[in-house]
PDB file of C-alpha atoms and ligand atoms in Angstrom:
ATOM      1  CA  MET A  24     100.723 -72.012-150.595  1.00  0.00           C
ATOM      2  CA  LYS A  25     103.101 -74.782-149.660  1.00  0.00           C
ATOM      3  CA  LYS A  26     101.985 -77.887-147.786  1.00  0.00           C
ATOM      4  CA  GLN A  27     104.301 -78.876-144.951  1.00  0.00           C
ATOM      5  CA  VAL A  28     104.436 -82.054-142.916  1.00  0.00           C
ATOM      6  CA  ILE A  29     105.767 -82.402-139.378  1.00  0.00           C
ATOM      7  CA  GLU A  30     106.762 -85.859-138.283  1.00  0.00           C
ATOM      8  CA  CYS A  31     106.490 -87.131-134.748  1.00  0.00           C
ATOM      9  CA  GLU A  32     109.228 -89.487-133.653  1.00  0.00           C
ATOM     10  CA  PHE A  33     108.687 -91.801-130.711  1.00  0.00           C
ATOM     11  CA  GLU A  34     109.809 -95.097-129.262  1.00  0.00           C
ATOM     12  CA  GLU A  35     107.204 -97.761-128.592  1.00  0.00           C
ATOM     13  CA  TYR A  36     107.624-100.397-125.882  1.00  0.00           C
ATOM     14  CA  SER A  37     105.200-103.254-125.289  1.00  0.00           C
ATOM     15  CA  ASN A  38     105.772-102.908-121.549  1.00  0.00           C
ATOM     16  CA  ALA A  39     107.927-101.147-118.983  1.00  0.00           C
ATOM     17  CA  SER A  40     110.428-103.994-118.695  1.00  0.00           C
ATOM     18  CA  GLU A  41     111.794-103.024-122.144  1.00  0.00           C
ATOM     19  CA  LEU A  42     112.771 -99.529-120.942  1.00  0.00           C
ATOM     20  CA  SER A  43     116.335 -98.668-119.929  1.00  0.00           C
ATOM     21  CA  ASP A  44     116.960 -99.093-116.186  1.00  0.00           C
ATOM     22  CA  ILE A  45     116.865 -95.351-115.435  1.00  0.00           C
ATOM     23  CA  ASP A  46     113.583 -94.882-117.354  1.00  0.00           C
ATOM     24  CA  LYS A  47     112.064 -98.007-115.839  1.00  0.00           C
ATOM     25  CA  VAL A  48     112.695 -96.716-112.316  1.00  0.00           C
ATOM     26  CA  LEU A  49     111.018 -93.407-113.168  1.00  0.00           C
ATOM     27  CA  PHE A  50     108.052 -95.065-114.852  1.00  0.00           C
ATOM     28  CA  LEU A  51     107.550 -97.455-111.926  1.00  0.00           C
ATOM     29  CA  GLU A  52     107.612 -94.501-109.539  1.00  0.00           C
ATOM     30  CA  ALA A  53     104.855 -92.831-111.605  1.00  0.00           C
ATOM     31  CA  LYS A  54     102.900 -96.086-111.465  1.00  0.00           C
ATOM     32  CA  ARG A  55     103.386 -96.464-107.719  1.00  0.00           C
ATOM     33  CA  ILE A  56     102.314 -92.920-106.913  1.00  0.00           C
ATOM     34  CA  SER A  57      99.216 -93.122-109.162  1.00  0.00           C
ATOM     35  CA  GLN A  58      97.598 -95.023-106.251  1.00  0.00           C
ATOM     36  CA  ASN A  59      97.607 -91.724-104.336  1.00  0.00           C
ATOM     37  CA  ALA A  60      95.648 -89.733-106.915  1.00  0.00           C
ATOM     38  CA  TYR A  61      92.712 -87.771-105.562  1.00  0.00           C
ATOM     39  CA  ALA A  62      90.283 -88.514-108.382  1.00  0.00           C
ATOM     40  CA  PRO A  63      86.844 -89.094-106.836  1.00  0.00           C
ATOM     41  CA  TYR A  64      85.004 -87.536-109.788  1.00  0.00           C
ATOM     42  CA  SER A  65      86.691 -89.177-112.770  1.00  0.00           C
ATOM     43  CA  GLY A  66      87.968 -92.368-111.145  1.00  0.00           C
ATOM     44  CA  PHE A  67      90.982 -91.867-113.434  1.00  0.00           C
ATOM     45  CA  ASN A  68      94.219 -92.082-111.464  1.00  0.00           C
ATOM     46  CA  VAL A  69      97.332 -90.498-112.923  1.00  0.00           C
ATOM     47  CA  GLY A  70     100.826 -90.542-111.466  1.00  0.00           C
ATOM     48  CA  ALA A  71     103.773 -88.472-112.678  1.00  0.00           C
ATOM     49  CA  ALA A  72     107.452 -88.704-111.833  1.00  0.00           C
ATOM     50  CA  VAL A  73     109.960 -85.998-112.763  1.00  0.00           C
ATOM     51  CA  ARG A  74     113.698 -86.747-112.842  1.00  0.00           C
ATOM     52  CA  LEU A  75     116.069 -83.838-112.315  1.00  0.00           C
ATOM     53  CA  GLU A  76     119.665 -83.421-113.421  1.00  0.00           C
ATOM     54  CA  ASN A  77     120.848 -84.126-109.855  1.00  0.00           C
ATOM     55  CA  GLY A  78     119.024 -87.467-109.906  1.00  0.00           C
ATOM     56  CA  LYS A  79     116.207 -86.406-107.567  1.00  0.00           C
ATOM     57  CA  VAL A  80     112.763 -87.737-108.439  1.00  0.00           C
ATOM     58  CA  ILE A  81     109.710 -85.583-107.681  1.00  0.00           C
ATOM     59  CA  LEU A  82     106.267 -87.156-107.728  1.00  0.00           C
ATOM     60  CA  GLY A  83     102.741 -85.904-108.340  1.00  0.00           C
ATOM     61  CA  THR A  84      99.220 -87.191-108.834  1.00  0.00           C
ATOM     62  CA  ASN A  85      96.078 -85.623-110.269  1.00  0.00           C
ATOM     63  CA  GLN A  86      94.133 -83.610-107.733  1.00  0.00           C
ATOM     64  CA  GLU A  87      90.459 -83.103-108.468  1.00  0.00           C
ATOM     65  CA  ASN A  88      87.965 -80.716-106.906  1.00  0.00           C
ATOM     66  CA  ILE A  89      84.204 -80.427-106.728  1.00  0.00           C
ATOM     67  CA  ALA A  90      84.664 -77.139-108.616  1.00  0.00           C
ATOM     68  CA  TYR A  91      86.032 -79.163-111.531  1.00  0.00           C
ATOM     69  CA  PRO A  92      88.430 -76.619-113.145  1.00  0.00           C
ATOM     70  CA  SER A  93      90.154 -76.111-109.795  1.00  0.00           C
ATOM     71  CA  GLY A  94      91.832 -79.508-110.061  1.00  0.00           C
ATOM     72  CA  LEU A  95      95.211 -80.143-111.640  1.00  0.00           C
ATOM     73  CA  CYS A  96      96.834 -82.884-113.715  1.00  0.00           C
ATOM     74  CA  ALA A  97      99.486 -85.130-112.193  1.00  0.00           C
ATOM     75  CA  GLU A  98     102.152 -83.823-114.573  1.00  0.00           C
ATOM     76  CA  ARG A  99     101.735 -80.212-113.511  1.00  0.00           C
ATOM     77  CA  VAL A 100     101.552 -81.126-109.812  1.00  0.00           C
ATOM     78  CA  ALA A 101     104.945 -82.868-110.177  1.00  0.00           C
ATOM     79  CA  LEU A 102     106.549 -80.307-112.518  1.00  0.00           C
ATOM     80  CA  PHE A 103     105.536 -77.263-110.449  1.00  0.00           C
ATOM     81  CA  SER A 104     106.670 -78.969-107.268  1.00  0.00           C
ATOM     82  CA  ALA A 105     110.018 -79.905-108.871  1.00  0.00           C
ATOM     83  CA  HIS A 106     110.653 -76.390-110.120  1.00  0.00           C
ATOM     84  CA  SER A 107     109.563 -74.868-106.797  1.00  0.00           C
ATOM     85  CA  SER A 108     111.952 -76.991-104.742  1.00  0.00           C
ATOM     86  CA  TYR A 109     114.827 -77.061-107.259  1.00  0.00           C
ATOM     87  CA  PRO A 110     114.514 -73.981-109.505  1.00  0.00           C
ATOM     88  CA  LYS A 111     118.072 -74.312-110.808  1.00  0.00           C
ATOM     89  CA  GLN A 112     117.940 -78.001-111.659  1.00  0.00           C
ATOM     90  CA  LYS A 113     117.275 -78.998-115.243  1.00  0.00           C
ATOM     91  CA  ILE A 114     114.409 -81.421-115.749  1.00  0.00           C
ATOM     92  CA  GLU A 115     115.586 -84.474-117.681  1.00  0.00           C
ATOM     93  CA  SER A 116     112.528 -86.624-117.902  1.00  0.00           C
ATOM     94  CA  VAL A 117     108.844 -86.951-117.020  1.00  0.00           C
ATOM     95  CA  ALA A 118     107.085 -90.304-116.697  1.00  0.00           C
ATOM     96  CA  ILE A 119     103.315 -90.681-116.589  1.00  0.00           C
ATOM     97  CA  TYR A 120     101.164 -93.673-115.749  1.00  0.00           C
ATOM     98  CA  ALA A 121      97.377 -93.857-115.638  1.00  0.00           C
ATOM     99  CA  TYR A 122      94.685 -96.372-114.772  1.00  0.00           C
ATOM    100  CA  SER A 123      90.944 -96.168-114.311  1.00  0.00           C
ATOM    101  CA  LYS A 124      88.837 -97.561-111.492  1.00  0.00           C
ATOM    102  CA  ASN A 125      85.954 -97.949-113.955  1.00  0.00           C
ATOM    103  CA  PHE A 126      87.395 -99.391-117.163  1.00  0.00           C
ATOM    104  CA  ILE A 127      90.510-100.907-118.681  1.00  0.00           C
ATOM    105  CA  VAL A 128      92.770 -98.225-120.119  1.00  0.00           C
ATOM    106  CA  ASP A 129      93.647 -99.778-123.466  1.00  0.00           C
ATOM    107  CA  GLU A 130      95.701 -96.863-124.785  1.00  0.00           C
ATOM    108  CA  VAL A 131      98.889 -95.152-123.746  1.00  0.00           C
ATOM    109  CA  VAL A 132      97.939 -92.013-121.817  1.00  0.00           C
ATOM    110  CA  SER A 133      99.689 -88.861-123.007  1.00  0.00           C
ATOM    111  CA  PRO A 134      99.862 -85.435-121.329  1.00  0.00           C
ATOM    112  CA  CYS A 135      97.086 -82.945-122.078  1.00  0.00           C
ATOM    113  CA  GLY A 136      97.824 -79.801-124.090  1.00  0.00           C
ATOM    114  CA  ALA A 137      98.229 -77.593-121.024  1.00  0.00           C
ATOM    115  CA  CYS A 138     100.789 -79.974-119.504  1.00  0.00           C
ATOM    116  CA  ARG A 139     102.676 -80.135-122.820  1.00  0.00           C
ATOM    117  CA  GLN A 140     102.886 -76.350-122.802  1.00  0.00           C
ATOM    118  CA  VAL A 141     104.294 -76.425-119.261  1.00  0.00           C
ATOM    119  CA  ILE A 142     106.906 -79.046-120.224  1.00  0.00           C
ATOM    120  CA  ALA A 143     107.802 -76.852-123.245  1.00  0.00           C
ATOM    121  CA  GLU A 144     108.486 -73.888-120.928  1.00  0.00           C
ATOM    122  CA  TYR A 145     110.977 -75.882-118.852  1.00  0.00           C
ATOM    123  CA  GLU A 146     112.640 -77.128-122.029  1.00  0.00           C
ATOM    124  CA  GLU A 147     112.993 -73.561-123.210  1.00  0.00           C
ATOM    125  CA  ILE A 148     114.584 -72.217-120.031  1.00  0.00           C
ATOM    126  CA  SER A 149     116.966 -75.170-119.689  1.00  0.00           C
ATOM    127  CA  LYS A 150     117.724 -75.309-123.439  1.00  0.00           C
ATOM    128  CA  GLN A 151     117.435 -79.061-123.160  1.00  0.00           C
ATOM    129  CA  ALA A 152     114.877 -81.584-124.415  1.00  0.00           C
ATOM    130  CA  ILE A 153     112.806 -83.306-121.747  1.00  0.00           C
ATOM    131  CA  SER A 154     111.967 -86.905-122.522  1.00  0.00           C
ATOM    132  CA  VAL A 155     108.369 -87.891-121.918  1.00  0.00           C
ATOM    133  CA  ILE A 156     107.682 -91.509-120.989  1.00  0.00           C
ATOM    134  CA  MET A 157     103.976 -92.196-121.007  1.00  0.00           C
ATOM    135  CA  GLY A 158     102.128 -95.354-120.351  1.00  0.00           C
ATOM    136  CA  SER A 159      99.367 -97.492-118.983  1.00  0.00           C
ATOM    137  CA  ASP A 160      98.939-101.250-118.812  1.00  0.00           C
ATOM    138  CA  ALA A 161      98.477-101.039-122.609  1.00  0.00           C
ATOM    139  CA  GLY A 162     102.115-100.146-123.281  1.00  0.00           C
ATOM    140  CA  VAL A 163     104.692 -97.391-123.074  1.00  0.00           C
ATOM    141  CA  ILE A 164     105.741 -94.642-125.479  1.00  0.00           C
ATOM    142  CA  LYS A 165     108.795 -92.411-125.108  1.00  0.00           C
ATOM    143  CA  THR A 166     109.469 -89.175-126.956  1.00  0.00           C
ATOM    144  CA  ASN A 167     112.674 -87.220-126.875  1.00  0.00           C
ATOM    145  CA  GLY A 168     111.437 -83.709-126.227  1.00  0.00           C
ATOM    146  CA  VAL A 169     107.936 -82.271-126.052  1.00  0.00           C
ATOM    147  CA  LYS A 170     108.442 -80.813-129.542  1.00  0.00           C
ATOM    148  CA  GLN A 171     107.323 -84.226-130.804  1.00  0.00           C
ATOM    149  CA  LEU A 172     104.002 -83.779-129.018  1.00  0.00           C
ATOM    150  CA  LEU A 173     103.485 -80.033-129.396  1.00  0.00           C
ATOM    151  CA  PRO A 174     105.166 -78.809-132.578  1.00  0.00           C
ATOM    152  CA  PHE A 175     103.373 -75.444-132.783  1.00  0.00           C
ATOM    153  CA  ARG A 176     103.738 -74.511-129.149  1.00  0.00           C
ATOM    154  CA  PHE A 177     103.513 -70.947-127.912  1.00  0.00           C
ATOM    155  CA  SER A 178     106.993 -69.763-127.014  1.00  0.00           C
ATOM    156  CA  SER A 179     108.383 -66.739-125.214  1.00  0.00           C
ATOM    157  CA  LYS A 180     109.338 -65.359-128.626  1.00  0.00           C
ATOM    158  CA  GLY A 181     105.622 -64.739-129.139  1.00  0.00           C
ATOM    159  CA  LEU A 182     105.678 -62.151-126.324  1.00  0.00           C
ATOM    160  CA  LYS A 183     108.750 -60.242-127.506  1.00  0.00           C
ATOM    161  CA  SER A 184     108.183 -57.144-129.573  1.00  0.00           C
TER     162      SER A 184
HETATM  163  N1  THU B   4      94.742 -86.078-116.080  1.00  0.00           N
HETATM  164  C1  THU B   4      96.040 -86.007-115.707  1.00  0.00           C
HETATM  165  O1  THU B   4      96.370 -85.942-114.515  1.00  0.00           O
HETATM  166  N2  THU B   4      96.986 -86.013-116.662  1.00  0.00           N
HETATM  167  C2  THU B   4      96.739 -86.142-117.993  1.00  0.00           C
HETATM  168  O2  THU B   4      97.655 -86.139-118.789  1.00  0.00           O
HETATM  169  C3  THU B   4      95.370 -86.258-118.469  1.00  0.00           C
HETATM  170  C4  THU B   4      94.307 -86.127-117.458  1.00  0.00           C
HETATM  171  C5  THU B   4      93.722 -86.102-115.026  1.00  0.00           C
HETATM  172  C6  THU B   4      92.868 -84.875-114.919  1.00  0.00           C
HETATM  173  C7  THU B   4      91.625 -85.435-114.268  1.00  0.00           C
HETATM  174  O3  THU B   4      91.812 -85.481-112.868  1.00  0.00           O
HETATM  175  C8  THU B   4      91.544 -86.856-114.775  1.00  0.00           C
HETATM  176  O4  THU B   4      92.826 -87.170-115.284  1.00  0.00           O
HETATM  177  C9  THU B   4      90.517 -87.052-115.880  1.00  0.00           C
HETATM  178  O5  THU B   4      90.711 -86.160-116.917  1.00  0.00           O
END
């Protein structure tokens, strides 16, 4: 037996104004669109903004449903929409912003496991890391590639015999 350690590298910003201009624009788009979330059950509004290689920005918000599992996270709404409209465009970056109608979000909000797996798929097909910029009013964190967030992800290699 050999113990192994995986490190997670990320950049921490005390607020969005410290981000580079291109990242700030994306993050502020995620923040703006979070107002449109359909989240009557959780009161937790999430906005996501996806930047493509061609510069286009695709937005999404969480969509809830009375049959709870039928809803979808903001990240996947934006990512699936981006890849549906522009299947050949590489995804460069995803920004996420969240706030609650019921309490102060005092942590940076990061994508759930299922959304990380979806980001990993697009990284794999484009052979390019996707940066993830995640935040709330508590601060902003940026990772270069979802590998930092999901080191033991399931990959297509797992399906090959
Ligand atoms: N949610 C997202 O949209 N993205 C995340 O990364 C975490 C959670 C949504 C799902 C649900 O509508 C609400 O937040 C509460 O979990």
